[in-house]
Short mmCIF file of C-alpha atoms and ligand atoms in Angstrom, two decimals:
data_model
loop_
_atom_site.label_atom_id
_atom_site.label_comp_id
_atom_site.label_asym_id
_atom_site.label_seq_id
_atom_site.Cartn_x
_atom_site.Cartn_y
_atom_site.Cartn_z
CA MET A 27 86.65 16.60 27.04
CA ALA A 28 88.74 19.81 26.91
CA LEU A 29 91.30 20.52 29.61
CA ASN A 30 90.76 23.78 31.47
CA GLY A 31 93.30 24.40 34.20
CA ARG A 32 94.33 21.54 36.45
CA PRO A 33 92.16 18.46 36.05
CA ASN A 34 90.27 17.26 39.12
CA LEU A 35 90.42 13.46 39.24
CA ALA A 36 87.96 13.30 42.15
CA LEU A 37 85.02 15.08 40.47
CA PRO A 38 81.86 12.92 40.62
CA GLU A 39 81.36 13.15 36.81
CA VAL A 40 84.97 12.01 36.27
CA ARG A 41 84.47 9.05 38.60
CA GLN A 42 81.28 8.10 36.69
CA ASN A 43 83.38 7.86 33.50
CA PRO A 44 87.07 8.76 33.80
CA TYR A 45 88.09 7.59 30.30
CA PRO A 46 87.42 10.82 28.30
CA LEU A 47 89.61 12.77 30.76
CA TYR A 48 92.33 10.10 30.66
CA SER A 49 92.31 10.23 26.85
CA GLU A 50 92.65 14.03 26.88
CA LEU A 51 95.52 13.78 29.35
CA ARG A 52 97.40 11.19 27.27
CA ARG A 53 97.01 13.35 24.17
CA ASN A 54 97.71 16.83 25.54
CA ALA A 55 99.20 16.68 29.03
CA PRO A 56 100.58 13.17 29.69
CA VAL A 57 102.38 14.29 32.85
CA CYS A 58 100.49 17.19 34.42
CA GLN A 59 99.64 18.77 37.74
CA VAL A 60 96.20 17.97 39.13
CA GLU A 61 93.81 19.86 41.38
CA TYR A 62 94.59 19.49 45.12
CA GLY A 63 98.27 18.79 44.45
CA GLY A 64 100.24 16.07 42.73
CA TRP A 65 100.97 14.98 39.18
CA ALA A 66 99.00 12.59 36.98
CA VAL A 67 100.95 10.20 34.76
CA SER A 68 98.66 8.77 32.09
CA ARG A 69 100.65 7.09 29.28
CA TYR A 70 101.42 3.36 29.39
CA ASP A 71 105.22 3.71 29.07
CA ASP A 72 105.42 6.38 31.78
CA VAL A 73 103.17 4.40 34.14
CA GLN A 74 105.36 1.33 33.67
CA TYR A 75 108.52 3.42 34.21
CA VAL A 76 107.22 4.78 37.53
CA LEU A 77 106.14 1.35 38.81
CA LYS A 78 109.47 -0.20 37.78
CA ASN A 79 111.55 2.29 39.77
CA PRO A 80 110.78 2.09 43.50
CA ARG A 81 114.05 3.84 44.31
CA LEU A 82 112.83 7.02 42.59
CA PHE A 83 109.12 6.60 43.30
CA SER A 84 108.27 5.56 46.85
CA SER A 85 105.05 3.71 47.69
CA GLU A 86 104.70 6.02 50.71
CA GLY A 87 102.66 8.07 48.19
CA LEU A 88 99.73 5.72 48.89
CA ARG A 89 99.46 7.24 52.35
CA PHE A 90 97.85 10.27 50.75
CA ALA A 91 94.93 8.11 49.54
CA ALA A 92 94.45 6.18 52.79
CA GLU A 93 95.35 8.72 55.43
CA PRO A 94 94.81 12.22 53.94
CA PRO A 95 95.70 15.03 56.37
CA TRP A 96 91.99 15.79 57.01
CA PHE A 97 91.19 12.19 58.02
CA GLY A 98 92.24 13.09 61.55
CA ARG A 99 93.50 9.67 62.62
CA SER A 100 95.88 6.94 61.57
CA ASN A 101 94.84 4.19 59.17
CA PRO A 102 96.49 0.80 59.93
CA TRP A 103 96.23 0.03 56.19
CA CYS A 104 99.32 2.28 55.85
CA ASP A 105 101.43 -0.19 57.86
CA SER A 106 101.02 -2.88 55.20
CA LEU A 107 103.65 -4.04 52.71
CA VAL A 108 102.07 -2.15 49.82
CA LEU A 109 103.38 1.13 51.27
CA LYS A 110 106.88 -0.15 51.96
CA ASP A 111 109.98 0.34 49.82
CA PRO A 112 113.08 -1.87 49.62
CA PRO A 113 114.63 -3.30 51.70
CA MET A 114 111.69 -3.41 54.18
CA HIS A 115 109.27 -4.38 51.41
CA GLY A 116 111.33 -7.45 50.45
CA ARG A 117 111.34 -8.73 54.03
CA LEU A 118 107.55 -8.38 54.38
CA ARG A 119 106.89 -9.82 50.93
CA THR A 120 108.95 -12.91 51.77
CA LEU A 121 107.02 -13.35 55.01
CA VAL A 122 103.54 -12.98 53.58
CA GLY A 123 104.39 -14.35 50.12
CA ARG A 124 104.71 -17.85 51.58
CA ALA A 125 101.08 -17.78 52.61
CA PHE A 126 100.22 -17.20 48.91
CA GLY A 127 102.05 -20.32 47.68
CA PRO A 128 100.58 -22.63 44.98
CA GLY A 129 98.85 -24.78 47.64
CA LEU A 130 96.52 -21.88 48.42
CA LEU A 131 94.49 -22.09 45.21
CA THR A 132 94.16 -25.89 45.45
CA ARG A 133 92.93 -25.50 49.03
CA LEU A 134 90.37 -22.80 48.18
CA GLU A 135 89.05 -24.08 44.83
CA PRO A 136 86.39 -26.54 46.14
CA SER A 137 84.82 -23.94 48.42
CA ILE A 138 84.86 -21.31 45.63
CA GLN A 139 83.02 -23.78 43.38
CA ALA A 140 80.44 -24.61 46.09
CA THR A 141 79.87 -20.92 46.91
CA CYS A 142 79.38 -20.05 43.21
CA GLU A 143 76.80 -22.85 42.81
CA GLU A 144 74.92 -21.72 45.90
CA LEU A 145 74.90 -18.03 44.90
CA THR A 146 73.81 -18.87 41.34
CA THR A 147 70.88 -20.93 42.68
CA ARG A 148 69.89 -17.98 44.83
CA VAL A 149 70.02 -15.37 42.05
CA LEU A 150 68.08 -17.69 39.72
CA GLU A 151 65.36 -18.12 42.34
CA ARG A 152 65.05 -14.39 42.90
CA ARG A 153 65.42 -13.41 39.21
CA ALA A 154 65.54 -9.61 39.87
CA VAL A 155 68.62 -8.94 41.99
CA ASP A 156 71.31 -6.43 42.81
CA PHE A 157 74.22 -8.50 41.54
CA VAL A 158 76.74 -6.60 43.68
CA ASP A 159 74.86 -7.52 46.85
CA GLU A 160 73.75 -11.00 45.91
CA PHE A 161 76.82 -12.41 44.17
CA ALA A 162 79.79 -10.10 43.64
CA THR A 163 80.16 -9.32 47.36
CA PRO A 164 79.36 -12.64 49.09
CA LEU A 165 81.76 -14.64 46.87
CA PRO A 166 85.01 -12.78 47.70
CA ALA A 167 83.79 -12.14 51.27
CA THR A 168 83.43 -15.91 51.75
CA VAL A 169 86.78 -16.61 50.09
CA ILE A 170 88.70 -14.00 52.07
CA GLY A 171 86.82 -15.02 55.23
CA ASN A 172 87.85 -18.68 54.68
CA LEU A 173 91.39 -17.67 53.89
CA MET A 174 91.73 -15.58 57.02
CA GLY A 175 89.52 -17.78 59.22
CA LEU A 176 87.00 -14.98 59.92
CA ASP A 177 83.51 -15.11 61.35
CA PRO A 178 80.90 -15.43 58.53
CA SER A 179 78.31 -13.42 60.48
CA LEU A 180 80.39 -10.30 59.84
CA TYR A 181 80.65 -10.70 56.06
CA SER A 182 77.96 -8.08 55.48
CA ARG A 183 80.13 -5.47 57.28
CA PHE A 184 83.15 -6.17 55.07
CA ARG A 185 81.82 -4.29 52.01
CA LYS A 186 81.02 -1.17 54.04
CA TRP A 187 84.51 -1.20 55.52
CA ALA A 188 86.11 -1.69 52.11
CA THR A 189 84.03 0.96 50.27
CA ASP A 190 84.47 3.46 53.09
CA ILE A 191 88.25 3.18 53.02
CA ALA A 192 88.37 3.27 49.19
CA SER A 193 86.34 6.51 49.17
CA LEU A 194 88.99 8.32 51.24
CA SER A 195 91.00 8.80 48.03
CA ALA A 196 88.32 11.12 46.61
CA SER A 197 87.41 12.78 49.94
CA ARG A 198 87.84 16.46 50.84
CA PRO A 199 88.05 18.15 54.25
CA GLU A 200 84.41 19.32 53.96
CA ASP A 201 83.05 15.73 53.59
CA THR A 202 82.41 15.54 57.33
CA GLU A 203 79.74 12.83 57.20
CA LEU A 204 81.82 10.54 55.00
CA LEU A 205 84.95 11.07 57.11
CA ALA A 206 83.03 10.22 60.31
CA SER A 207 81.70 7.05 58.69
CA VAL A 208 85.20 5.98 57.57
CA ARG A 209 86.64 6.66 61.03
CA GLY A 210 83.87 4.44 62.46
CA SER A 211 84.77 1.68 59.99
CA VAL A 212 88.50 1.87 60.80
CA GLU A 213 87.71 1.64 64.54
CA GLU A 214 85.41 -1.35 64.00
CA MET A 215 88.03 -3.12 61.88
CA GLU A 216 90.73 -2.48 64.44
CA ARG A 217 88.62 -3.89 67.27
CA TYR A 218 87.65 -6.85 65.18
CA PHE A 219 91.19 -7.73 64.06
CA HIS A 220 92.53 -7.35 67.62
CA GLU A 221 90.07 -10.05 68.66
CA VAL A 222 91.01 -12.24 65.67
CA LEU A 223 94.72 -11.97 66.46
CA GLU A 224 94.15 -12.71 70.16
CA ARG A 225 92.06 -15.76 69.35
CA ARG A 226 94.59 -17.10 66.83
CA ARG A 227 97.46 -16.60 69.27
CA ARG A 228 95.55 -18.74 71.79
CA GLU A 229 94.24 -21.27 69.28
CA PRO A 230 96.24 -21.37 66.04
CA GLY A 231 94.31 -22.86 63.12
CA ASP A 232 94.71 -23.75 59.46
CA ASP A 233 94.31 -20.19 58.14
CA MET A 234 96.43 -17.32 56.88
CA VAL A 235 96.30 -15.35 60.15
CA SER A 236 97.79 -18.33 62.03
CA ASP A 237 100.39 -18.77 59.24
CA LEU A 238 101.37 -15.11 59.54
CA LEU A 239 101.70 -15.36 63.34
CA ARG A 240 104.06 -18.34 62.86
CA ALA A 241 106.02 -16.90 59.89
CA ARG A 242 109.75 -16.18 60.40
CA VAL A 243 112.47 -14.78 58.10
CA ASP A 244 115.99 -15.05 59.52
CA GLY A 245 114.40 -15.70 62.91
CA GLU A 246 112.31 -12.52 62.73
CA SER A 247 108.52 -12.49 62.88
CA LEU A 248 106.01 -9.82 61.89
CA THR A 249 105.46 -7.10 64.50
CA SER A 250 101.94 -6.45 65.87
CA THR A 251 101.72 -3.24 63.80
CA GLU A 252 102.76 -5.08 60.64
CA LEU A 253 100.24 -7.85 61.33
CA MET A 254 97.38 -5.40 61.87
CA GLY A 255 98.41 -3.49 58.72
CA PHE A 256 98.48 -6.66 56.69
CA LEU A 257 95.05 -7.83 57.89
CA PHE A 258 93.55 -4.45 56.99
CA PHE A 259 95.20 -4.50 53.61
CA LEU A 260 94.27 -8.09 52.84
CA LEU A 261 90.61 -7.69 53.67
CA LEU A 262 90.36 -4.58 51.49
CA ALA A 263 92.64 -5.79 48.68
CA GLY A 264 90.94 -9.16 48.48
CA LEU A 265 87.44 -7.77 48.61
CA GLU A 266 86.83 -4.45 46.85
CA THR A 267 88.92 -5.34 43.80
CA THR A 268 87.34 -8.75 43.24
CA ILE A 269 83.80 -7.43 43.85
CA ASN A 270 84.49 -4.89 41.13
CA LEU A 271 85.94 -7.40 38.69
CA LEU A 272 82.89 -9.65 39.12
CA SER A 273 80.36 -6.83 38.78
CA SER A 274 82.09 -5.19 35.80
CA SER A 275 82.23 -8.59 34.06
CA THR A 276 78.53 -9.17 34.61
CA TRP A 277 77.67 -5.60 33.58
CA MET A 278 79.55 -6.19 30.32
CA LEU A 279 77.64 -9.45 29.66
CA ALA A 280 74.29 -7.79 30.45
CA ARG A 281 75.05 -5.07 27.87
CA LYS A 282 76.41 -7.41 25.20
CA PRO A 283 74.16 -10.45 24.70
CA GLU A 284 76.25 -11.56 21.68
CA LEU A 285 79.30 -11.77 23.96
CA LEU A 286 77.33 -13.76 26.52
CA ALA A 287 76.21 -16.17 23.79
CA ARG A 288 79.80 -16.55 22.50
CA LEU A 289 81.13 -17.35 25.98
CA ARG A 290 78.29 -19.80 26.66
CA ALA A 291 79.12 -21.59 23.40
CA ASP A 292 82.84 -21.73 24.16
CA ARG A 293 83.71 -21.47 27.85
CA SER A 294 87.42 -21.79 27.14
CA LEU A 295 87.19 -18.06 26.22
CA ILE A 296 86.38 -17.10 29.82
CA PRO A 297 90.01 -16.40 30.90
CA ARG A 298 90.45 -14.12 27.87
CA PHE A 299 87.23 -12.33 28.71
CA ILE A 300 88.45 -11.75 32.28
CA GLU A 301 91.75 -10.28 31.03
CA GLU A 302 89.88 -7.89 28.75
CA VAL A 303 87.53 -6.78 31.57
CA LEU A 304 90.62 -6.15 33.71
CA ARG A 305 92.04 -3.97 30.93
CA TYR A 306 88.80 -2.22 30.04
CA GLU A 307 87.52 -1.53 33.56
CA PRO A 308 90.53 -2.05 35.86
CA PRO A 309 89.29 -2.39 39.48
CA ILE A 310 92.38 -0.43 40.61
CA GLN A 311 92.40 2.75 38.54
CA ALA A 312 95.35 4.46 40.17
CA SER A 313 98.20 3.92 42.56
CA LEU A 314 100.23 6.67 44.18
CA ARG A 315 103.94 7.27 44.53
CA LEU A 316 106.17 9.95 46.06
CA CYS A 317 109.30 11.18 44.21
CA THR A 318 112.37 10.50 46.36
CA GLU A 319 114.50 12.94 44.29
CA ASP A 320 114.11 15.36 41.38
CA VAL A 321 113.08 13.18 38.44
CA VAL A 322 112.05 13.46 34.81
CA VAL A 323 109.00 11.53 33.62
CA GLY A 324 107.86 11.72 30.00
CA GLY A 325 110.10 14.76 29.52
CA VAL A 326 108.58 16.68 32.48
CA SER A 327 110.62 17.53 35.60
CA LEU A 328 109.03 16.62 38.91
CA PRO A 329 110.61 17.99 42.08
CA ARG A 330 111.56 15.72 44.96
CA GLY A 331 108.58 15.11 47.26
CA SER A 332 105.99 15.35 44.44
CA LEU A 333 102.97 13.09 44.71
CA VAL A 334 102.35 11.03 41.56
CA TYR A 335 98.98 9.57 40.53
CA VAL A 336 99.92 6.52 38.47
CA LEU A 337 96.85 6.11 36.24
CA LEU A 338 96.61 2.39 35.49
CA GLY A 339 93.08 2.95 34.15
CA SER A 340 94.50 5.34 31.56
CA ALA A 341 97.59 3.26 30.67
CA LEU A 342 95.29 0.36 29.79
CA ARG A 343 93.39 2.55 27.28
CA ASP A 344 96.61 3.85 25.67
CA GLU A 345 96.14 3.62 21.89
CA THR A 346 99.90 3.22 21.33
CA GLN A 347 99.68 -0.14 23.11
CA PHE A 348 96.11 -1.29 22.48
CA ALA A 349 94.57 -0.79 19.03
CA GLU A 350 91.09 0.78 19.31
CA ALA A 351 91.66 0.88 23.05
CA ASP A 352 88.11 2.07 23.84
CA ARG A 353 86.64 -1.02 22.20
CA PHE A 354 86.03 -4.16 24.29
CA ASP A 355 87.75 -6.83 22.23
CA LEU A 356 87.78 -10.45 23.27
CA ASP A 357 90.34 -11.29 20.59
CA ARG A 358 92.95 -8.80 21.82
CA LYS A 359 96.51 -10.10 22.27
CA GLY A 360 99.89 -8.67 23.11
CA THR A 361 100.78 -5.89 25.54
CA GLU A 362 101.13 -6.71 29.24
CA ASN A 363 98.02 -5.97 31.30
CA LEU A 364 98.94 -3.63 34.17
CA ALA A 365 95.70 -4.19 36.10
CA PHE A 366 97.56 -6.09 38.84
CA GLY A 367 100.42 -3.56 38.90
CA HIS A 368 104.00 -4.06 37.78
CA GLY A 369 107.37 -4.61 39.44
CA ILE A 370 108.05 -5.38 43.08
CA HIS A 371 104.48 -4.69 44.28
CA PHE A 372 102.85 -6.91 41.63
CA CYS A 373 99.61 -8.22 43.18
CA LEU A 374 100.05 -11.31 45.34
CA GLY A 375 96.37 -12.20 44.92
CA ALA A 376 96.23 -12.03 41.10
CA GLN A 377 95.87 -15.79 40.62
CA LEU A 378 93.26 -16.03 43.34
CA ALA A 379 91.20 -13.19 41.82
CA ARG A 380 91.42 -14.81 38.36
CA LEU A 381 90.36 -18.17 39.81
CA GLU A 382 87.33 -16.67 41.58
CA ALA A 383 86.25 -14.83 38.43
CA ARG A 384 86.77 -17.88 36.19
CA ILE A 385 84.76 -20.25 38.39
CA ALA A 386 82.03 -17.64 38.94
CA LEU A 387 81.61 -17.12 35.20
CA GLU A 388 81.77 -20.83 34.39
CA VAL A 389 78.99 -21.59 36.87
CA LEU A 390 76.87 -18.58 35.88
CA LEU A 391 77.20 -19.21 32.14
CA ALA A 392 76.30 -22.89 32.55
CA ARG A 393 73.03 -22.02 34.26
CA VAL A 394 72.11 -18.50 33.10
CA GLY A 395 70.82 -17.99 29.54
CA GLY A 396 70.54 -14.20 29.60
CA LEU A 397 70.94 -11.08 31.71
CA SER A 398 69.10 -7.79 31.40
CA LEU A 399 69.87 -4.50 33.09
CA ARG A 400 67.01 -3.15 35.19
CA SER A 401 68.41 0.40 35.12
CA GLU A 402 70.63 2.37 32.78
CA GLN A 403 71.52 4.79 35.60
CA LEU A 404 74.40 3.10 37.36
CA GLU A 405 76.45 4.72 40.07
CA TRP A 406 80.17 4.09 40.51
CA VAL A 407 82.00 4.08 43.85
CA PRO A 408 83.39 7.62 44.41
CA SER A 409 87.10 6.80 44.52
CA VAL A 410 90.16 7.89 42.55
CA THR A 411 91.95 4.61 43.20
CA VAL A 412 89.16 2.04 42.82
CA ARG A 413 86.54 1.57 40.09
CA GLY A 414 83.40 -0.39 40.84
CA LEU A 415 79.63 -0.24 40.63
CA ARG A 416 77.78 0.58 43.84
CA ALA A 417 74.88 -1.60 42.70
CA LEU A 418 74.05 -3.63 39.59
CA PRO A 419 70.28 -4.20 39.29
CA ILE A 420 69.76 -7.01 36.78
CA GLU A 421 67.28 -9.67 35.82
CA VAL A 422 68.68 -13.16 35.54
CA HIS A 423 67.09 -15.54 32.98
CA PRO A 424 67.65 -19.29 33.41
CA ALA A 425 69.30 -21.26 30.59
C1 LIG B 22 90.75 -8.18 40.52
C2 LIG B 22 91.33 -8.24 41.70
C3 LIG B 22 92.58 -7.50 42.06
C4 LIG B 22 93.22 -6.43 41.47
C5 LIG B 22 92.81 -5.70 40.20
C6 LIG B 22 94.40 -6.14 42.26
C7 LIG B 22 95.30 -5.13 41.96
C8 LIG B 22 96.46 -4.89 42.65
C9 LIG B 22 97.44 -3.88 42.31
C10 LIG B 22 97.31 -2.88 41.14
C11 LIG B 22 98.46 -3.95 43.20
C12 LIG B 22 99.75 -3.09 43.21
C13 LIG B 22 99.56 -1.81 43.97
C14 LIG B 22 100.73 -0.88 43.86
O1 LIG B 22 101.74 -1.17 43.19
O2 LIG B 22 100.67 0.21 44.46
C15 LIG B 22 98.13 -5.02 44.12
C16 LIG B 22 98.92 -5.41 45.18
C17 LIG B 22 98.56 -6.40 46.08
N1 LIG B 22 97.43 -7.19 46.03
FE1 LIG B 22 96.00 -7.15 44.64
N2 LIG B 22 94.45 -7.01 43.32
C18 LIG B 22 93.37 -7.86 43.23
C19 LIG B 22 93.06 -8.88 44.10
C20 LIG B 22 93.79 -9.24 45.19
C21 LIG B 22 93.46 -10.32 46.10
C22 LIG B 22 92.25 -11.26 45.94
C23 LIG B 22 94.42 -10.32 47.06
C24 LIG B 22 94.58 -11.22 48.26
C25 LIG B 22 93.72 -12.08 48.71
C26 LIG B 22 95.37 -9.28 46.74
C27 LIG B 22 96.53 -9.00 47.46
C28 LIG B 22 97.47 -8.06 47.10
C29 LIG B 22 98.68 -7.82 47.88
C30 LIG B 22 99.10 -8.54 49.16
C31 LIG B 22 99.36 -6.77 47.23
C32 LIG B 22 100.64 -6.08 47.70
C33 LIG B 22 101.86 -6.66 47.08
C34 LIG B 22 103.11 -5.88 47.46
O3 LIG B 22 103.03 -4.72 47.89
O4 LIG B 22 104.19 -6.48 47.32
N3 LIG B 22 94.95 -8.64 45.61
N4 LIG B 22 96.93 -5.58 43.77
#
């Protein structure tokens, strides 16, 4: 792909397959201005440098993806810890970090196992399924619902909310229909979480929302705005990313029967497979930062106030770090995977996402002998920040 003028990260053909553009950027314009404003940083070392320096690169930049000026209303997602810088970020991370302690995985594991068994039975009965709808969405929706103590009857709404908000990052002022749909989703979520918070205040339970209502650091609790922001963020962070990891993993296995056979023969390779899917198709493709002063990145000067697209999806295909980076290689070792971020905002749910993916693949591979794609024409979610299949029509063959 040749670069003509400023690249447009939001173009539908780029979202279908962003890797040729990323590769061109790394080679010829590793720090460059993009269409609609902002700078794209595409090389591994530069991406790591930006993420490591919150004093120079503020996470307020994410506001541009979640609350663009043409959205026309506030998005509570922006009140969550992921947009905060030190020292505020540290205070929030301490408060919510406790809820992610080691006990969490032990508590959730049995229900993850049971849900995977149930969903596998269902897909095997139906044979021809949309994997995103029938497995990749209900698993994390059930897990995040259990974690937060939410009402299972609303699980089917969760994906719409998550996809709607993710698509804001590739939206433009003229996308009136999409913007109206996202505003509707934000209003529904707000109403819903108000009710959840009210109920938990009256009747605290054994869930993360009750833990967050009780949490104190130096006698201080989370404010109502911070709580609402965190619930928004958690539902979206826990859902869209994990759905995409599960569907990209299954897509890979459906396209590579030899890989499926290798994993079935030796299931201890599953964690390595998950790490390589995270590198090859990172569910979070980009984060955003705002320069707090004039800075130099990769030899290029960026003025204070510049918006920076931190292209994780490109860094993870950087040939200087990953030999034959465009090849899916189960035997790859070495360089740190940036799929869960780096530095102070490193993902709090990384171990939970890995656990869900590992159990899902263990159960599927024990009972499924083969997968075939029912369509070669797959559509990806239109988002600059998130990468995931809208649907994955496959046929599931029993072992
Ligand atoms: C495959 C699944 C996942 C991926 C790829 C992923 C990726 C990421 C990334 C890249 C960040 C850093 C964002 C930035 O620096 O701007 C992040 C932060 C975060 N993630 Fe995840 N995530 C995943 C699953 C989850 C899950 C399941 C949860 C919770 C249930 C979660 C909770 C969080 C939280 C709370 C933060 C903010 C941490 C902070 O700002 O200090 N994530 N995630």
